[in-house]
Amino acid sequence: MVEGYGVEVGELLASGFLHGLREAHTQATLVVAGALDRADGFKERSYGFTAFDVLESQLDRVFGVGEGEPGGGVVRDDLNGSPGWRLGRYRVLLKRHEFGAVRAIRWDRESPTKQAVARQEFAGDPQLALDLGLGEVRDTPGVVTLVLAHSATEEPLEMELFLGLPRLNADGGDAWHWLWPLTEDTLGPDPRRRLDEPTMPLWTDAEADVPVTLHRRSTVEMA
C-alpha cells in the first residue's frame, strides 16, 4: 500500500497499470496538441471531445485490449456506456476536468453513472442520505471503480493526470476520498520495462587463470 492512499494504488502501481495510464495520456495529449489549432477555429469543446476519444483509443492500444478481450490481464469493462478498463477487481473510468481544478469537480452534477460511482463504499458519508433521484443505478458488485481525471493545456503544453476514488459531494465537501497524481516522480521506474541483463564474463575471478603459452616463430635467412 502506498502510504496515505488506498490499497488500490499499491496494487496497480506494482503491476505497471498506472504507468500504462500515464503513457496513454501523454501520447493522447501530444496527438491532440499536434492536430488541433485554435487559430483554425477549434474551440474548447473540440479539444474536450477529441482528448477524451483519443485517450480512449490510446488506452486500448497501450493495454492491447478490445471489448471483453484480455490484454496482459487488463480488459475493457465499460459501465453503462462509460469507457472503462479493469485489472483484477479495479476498474478505471475517465473524467476530463478543467486544468488546475481537479478538486472542484461536482459529482452530483455529473451523469447518473458517475454519481453512482461516487456513492460506492464509505457508506457513512452524510451526503449519501440525500435524494438525488438516481433510482436503481449502482456500480458493479465486487468491483472497485476508480476515476482517471485528465487535463492538459496547449500553450504552454502542460498535463495533469490523477487517479482517485470519487466522493459524492452534494454537500459541497471534498470531491475525493483520496486522489493521487500520476507523475514520473510518484510512479517511479516502470515495472513493465525489463532492465538490460548484464553481459556475463567468459570466466569468473574465482576460476584459475587460463594458462597461455607463447610460441616463438623461427626465421630462416636466405642467401
GROMACS .gro file of C-alpha atoms in nm:
model
  223
    1MET     CA    1   0.000   0.000   0.000
    2VAL     CA    2   0.121   0.349  -0.086
    3GLU     CA    3   0.114   0.545   0.241
    4GLY     CA    4  -0.179   0.784   0.265
    5TYR     CA    5  -0.371   0.634  -0.027
    6GLY     CA    6  -0.597   0.340  -0.090
    7VAL     CA    7  -0.464  -0.012  -0.120
    8GLU     CA    8  -0.569   0.014  -0.484
    9VAL     CA    9  -0.274   0.240  -0.567
   10GLY     CA   10  -0.015  -0.001  -0.431
   11GLU     CA   11  -0.154  -0.298  -0.623
   12LEU     CA   12  -0.195  -0.111  -0.951
   13LEU     CA   13   0.146   0.055  -0.920
   14ALA     CA   14   0.330  -0.274  -0.880
   15SER     CA   15   0.165  -0.418  -1.192
   16GLY     CA   16   0.263  -0.127  -1.417
   17PHE     CA   17  -0.103  -0.045  -1.479
   18LEU     CA   18  -0.060   0.313  -1.359
   19HIS     CA   19   0.242   0.360  -1.585
   20GLY     CA   20   0.024   0.246  -1.874
   21LEU     CA   21  -0.237   0.508  -1.787
   22ARG     CA   22   0.024   0.783  -1.791
   23GLU     CA   23   0.178   0.658  -2.116
   24ALA     CA   24  -0.161   0.664  -2.288
   25HIS     CA   25  -0.243   1.012  -2.158
   26THR     CA   26   0.092   1.152  -2.268
   27GLN     CA   27   0.053   1.012  -2.619
   28ALA     CA   28  -0.308   1.127  -2.646
   29THR     CA   29  -0.217   1.480  -2.536
   30LEU     CA   30   0.063   1.505  -2.791
   31VAL     CA   31  -0.164   1.378  -3.068
   32VAL     CA   32  -0.439   1.629  -2.988
   33ALA     CA   33  -0.197   1.919  -2.945
   34GLY     CA   34  -0.043   1.842  -3.284
   35ALA     CA   35  -0.375   1.800  -3.464
   36LEU     CA   36  -0.586   2.089  -3.336
   37ASP     CA   37  -0.508   2.459  -3.354
   38ARG     CA   38  -0.728   2.732  -3.209
   39ALA     CA   39  -0.617   2.954  -3.498
   40ASP     CA   40  -0.807   2.717  -3.727
   41GLY     CA   41  -1.127   2.767  -3.532
   42PHE     CA   42  -1.112   2.478  -3.285
   43LYS     CA   43  -1.273   2.567  -2.952
   44GLU     CA   44  -1.256   2.420  -2.603
   45ARG     CA   45  -1.543   2.183  -2.677
   46SER     CA   46  -1.348   2.042  -2.971
   47TYR     CA   47  -1.044   1.982  -2.753
   48GLY     CA   48  -1.256   1.821  -2.483
   49PHE     CA   49  -1.433   1.569  -2.704
   50THR     CA   50  -1.120   1.492  -2.905
   51ALA     CA   51  -0.899   1.449  -2.597
   52PHE     CA   52  -1.149   1.204  -2.448
   53ASP     CA   53  -1.182   0.998  -2.767
   54VAL     CA   54  -0.808   0.985  -2.838
   55LEU     CA   55  -0.730   0.890  -2.477
   56GLU     CA   56  -0.978   0.603  -2.502
   57SER     CA   57  -0.805   0.479  -2.819
   58GLN     CA   58  -0.458   0.518  -2.667
   59LEU     CA   59  -0.558   0.321  -2.357
   60ASP     CA   60  -0.682   0.037  -2.577
   61ARG     CA   61  -0.352   0.049  -2.765
   62VAL     CA   62  -0.130   0.056  -2.455
   63PHE     CA   63  -0.312  -0.232  -2.290
   64GLY     CA   64  -0.372  -0.418  -2.614
   65VAL     CA   65  -0.739  -0.477  -2.546
   66GLY     CA   66  -1.074  -0.474  -2.720
   67GLU     CA   67  -1.422  -0.507  -2.578
   68GLY     CA   68  -1.412  -0.811  -2.349
   69GLU     CA   69  -1.070  -0.918  -2.473
   70PRO     CA   70  -0.784  -0.952  -2.222
   71GLY     CA   71  -0.460  -0.761  -2.271
   72GLY     CA   72  -0.191  -0.859  -2.024
   73GLY     CA   73  -0.455  -0.901  -1.755
   74VAL     CA   74  -0.636  -0.577  -1.849
   75VAL     CA   75  -0.985  -0.598  -2.003
   76ARG     CA   76  -1.229  -0.341  -2.134
   77ASP     CA   77  -1.504  -0.313  -1.878
   78ASP     CA   78  -1.739  -0.027  -1.967
   79LEU     CA   79  -2.000   0.085  -1.717
   80ASN     CA   80  -2.336   0.193  -1.860
   81GLY     CA   81  -2.162   0.303  -2.180
   82SER     CA   82  -1.883   0.488  -1.999
   83PRO     CA   83  -1.542   0.359  -2.122
   84GLY     CA   84  -1.362   0.155  -1.857
   85TRP     CA   85  -1.055  -0.064  -1.816
   86ARG     CA   86  -1.025  -0.324  -1.543
   87LEU     CA   87  -0.732  -0.507  -1.388
   88GLY     CA   88  -0.846  -0.766  -1.136
   89ARG     CA   89  -1.120  -0.608  -0.928
   90TYR     CA   90  -1.021  -0.248  -1.007
   91ARG     CA   91  -1.196  -0.062  -1.287
   92VAL     CA   92  -1.094   0.284  -1.412
   93LEU     CA   93  -1.330   0.531  -1.580
   94LEU     CA   94  -1.235   0.864  -1.741
   95LYS     CA   95  -1.317   1.218  -1.637
   96ARG     CA   96  -1.179   1.529  -1.809
   97HIS     CA   97  -1.153   1.826  -1.573
   98GLU     CA   98  -1.062   2.190  -1.605
   99PHE     CA   99  -0.686   2.229  -1.574
  100GLY     CA  100  -0.592   2.306  -1.213
  101ALA     CA  101  -0.941   2.235  -1.081
  102VAL     CA  102  -0.948   1.861  -1.020
  103ARG     CA  103  -1.069   1.912  -0.663
  104ALA     CA  104  -1.354   2.133  -0.780
  105ILE     CA  105  -1.544   1.857  -0.962
  106ARG     CA  106  -1.908   1.831  -0.855
  107TRP     CA  107  -2.003   1.466  -0.888
  108ASP     CA  108  -2.365   1.542  -0.801
  109ARG     CA  109  -2.382   1.733  -1.132
  110GLU     CA  110  -2.230   1.453  -1.338
  111SER     CA  111  -2.405   1.169  -1.518
  112PRO     CA  112  -2.604   0.911  -1.316
  113THR     CA  113  -2.323   0.662  -1.380
  114LYS     CA  114  -2.055   0.890  -1.234
  115GLN     CA  115  -2.283   0.972  -0.942
  116ALA     CA  116  -2.330   0.602  -0.873
  117VAL     CA  117  -1.952   0.552  -0.879
  118ALA     CA  118  -1.911   0.838  -0.632
  119ARG     CA  119  -2.161   0.670  -0.398
  120GLN     CA  120  -1.965   0.345  -0.365
  121GLU     CA  121  -1.808   0.245  -0.033
  122PHE     CA  122  -1.760   0.495   0.253
  123ALA     CA  123  -2.129   0.445   0.321
  124GLY     CA  124  -2.109   0.655   0.636
  125ASP     CA  125  -2.081   0.980   0.442
  126PRO     CA  126  -2.376   1.205   0.539
  127GLN     CA  127  -2.449   1.318   0.181
  128LEU     CA  128  -2.542   0.961   0.086
  129ALA     CA  129  -2.871   1.018   0.264
  130LEU     CA  130  -2.967   1.285   0.010
  131ASP     CA  131  -3.226   1.201  -0.253
  132LEU     CA  132  -3.052   1.257  -0.587
  133GLY     CA  133  -3.308   1.074  -0.797
  134LEU     CA  134  -3.064   0.805  -0.907
  135GLY     CA  135  -3.317   0.525  -0.889
  136GLU     CA  136  -3.155   0.183  -0.912
  137VAL     CA  137  -2.832   0.296  -1.084
  138ARG     CA  138  -2.548   0.128  -0.899
  139ASP     CA  139  -2.188   0.030  -0.954
  140THR     CA  140  -2.086  -0.333  -1.015
  141PRO     CA  141  -2.079  -0.557  -0.704
  142GLY     CA  142  -1.729  -0.681  -0.623
  143VAL     CA  143  -1.562  -0.417  -0.839
  144VAL     CA  144  -1.392  -0.101  -0.709
  145THR     CA  145  -1.435   0.174  -0.967
  146LEU     CA  146  -1.175   0.448  -0.968
  147VAL     CA  147  -1.162   0.759  -1.186
  148LEU     CA  148  -0.874   0.878  -1.404
  149ALA     CA  149  -0.900   1.257  -1.405
  150HIS     CA  150  -0.713   1.408  -1.700
  151SER     CA  151  -0.648   1.756  -1.834
  152ALA     CA  152  -0.398   1.949  -2.043
  153THR     CA  153  -0.321   2.295  -2.178
  154GLU     CA  154  -0.186   2.373  -2.525
  155GLU     CA  155   0.039   2.678  -2.477
  156PRO     CA  156   0.242   2.604  -2.282
  157LEU     CA  157   0.187   2.230  -2.314
  158GLU     CA  158   0.117   2.101  -1.964
  159MET     CA  159  -0.056   1.786  -1.845
  160GLU     CA  160  -0.243   1.681  -1.532
  161LEU     CA  161  -0.330   1.322  -1.452
  162PHE     CA  162  -0.478   1.188  -1.129
  163LEU     CA  163  -0.622   0.860  -1.007
  164GLY     CA  164  -0.874   0.876  -0.730
  165LEU     CA  165  -1.178   0.741  -0.554
  166PRO     CA  166  -1.455   0.998  -0.607
  167ARG     CA  167  -1.676   1.117  -0.323
  168LEU     CA  168  -2.032   1.226  -0.387
  169ASN     CA  169  -2.010   1.589  -0.280
  170ALA     CA  170  -2.366   1.714  -0.296
  171ASP     CA  171  -2.292   1.853   0.049
  172GLY     CA  172  -2.030   2.085  -0.104
  173GLY     CA  173  -1.748   1.889   0.057
  174ASP     CA  174  -1.441   1.716  -0.084
  175ALA     CA  175  -1.469   1.566  -0.431
  176TRP     CA  176  -1.239   1.275  -0.350
  177HIS     CA  177  -1.189   1.021  -0.075
  178TRP     CA  178  -0.830   1.011  -0.197
  179LEU     CA  179  -0.652   1.147  -0.504
  180TRP     CA  180  -0.305   1.056  -0.631
  181PRO     CA  181  -0.111   1.241  -0.905
  182LEU     CA  182   0.036   1.017  -1.176
  183THR     CA  183   0.371   1.178  -1.250
  184GLU     CA  184   0.715   1.046  -1.329
  185ASP     CA  185   0.823   1.115  -0.969
  186THR     CA  186   0.525   0.950  -0.799
  187LEU     CA  187   0.527   0.643  -1.024
  188GLY     CA  188   0.899   0.568  -1.028
  189PRO     CA  189   1.051   0.302  -1.257
  190ASP     CA  190   0.812   0.126  -1.490
  191PRO     CA  191   0.792  -0.244  -1.389
  192ARG     CA  192   0.682  -0.329  -1.743
  193ARG     CA  193   1.030  -0.239  -1.870
  194ARG     CA  194   1.285  -0.512  -1.801
  195LEU     CA  195   1.633  -0.396  -1.722
  196ASP     CA  196   1.901  -0.499  -1.967
  197GLU     CA  197   2.068  -0.812  -1.842
  198PRO     CA  198   2.440  -0.762  -1.780
  199THR     CA  199   2.684  -0.937  -2.010
  200MET     CA  200   2.833  -1.237  -1.831
  201PRO     CA  201   3.213  -1.279  -1.846
  202LEU     CA  202   3.361  -1.584  -2.012
  203TRP     CA  203   3.500  -1.687  -1.674
  204THR     CA  204   3.482  -1.561  -1.319
  205ASP     CA  205   3.755  -1.435  -1.089
  206ALA     CA  206   3.716  -1.750  -0.883
  207GLU     CA  207   3.839  -1.964  -1.168
  208ALA     CA  208   4.211  -2.031  -1.213
  209ASP     CA  209   4.396  -1.819  -1.462
  210VAL     CA  210   4.389  -1.966  -1.807
  211PRO     CA  211   4.745  -2.074  -1.898
  212VAL     CA  212   4.881  -1.909  -2.210
  213THR     CA  213   5.182  -2.048  -2.398
  214LEU     CA  214   5.371  -1.822  -2.635
  215HIS     CA  215   5.538  -1.988  -2.931
  216ARG     CA  216   5.833  -1.809  -3.092
  217ARG     CA  217   5.836  -1.828  -3.468
  218SER     CA  218   6.172  -1.942  -3.612
  219THR     CA  219   6.320  -1.750  -3.902
  220VAL     CA  220   6.543  -1.871  -4.188
  221GLU     CA  221   6.789  -1.637  -4.352
  222MET     CA  222   6.801  -1.659  -4.725
  223ALA     CA  223   7.132  -1.615  -4.908
   0.00000   0.00000   0.00000
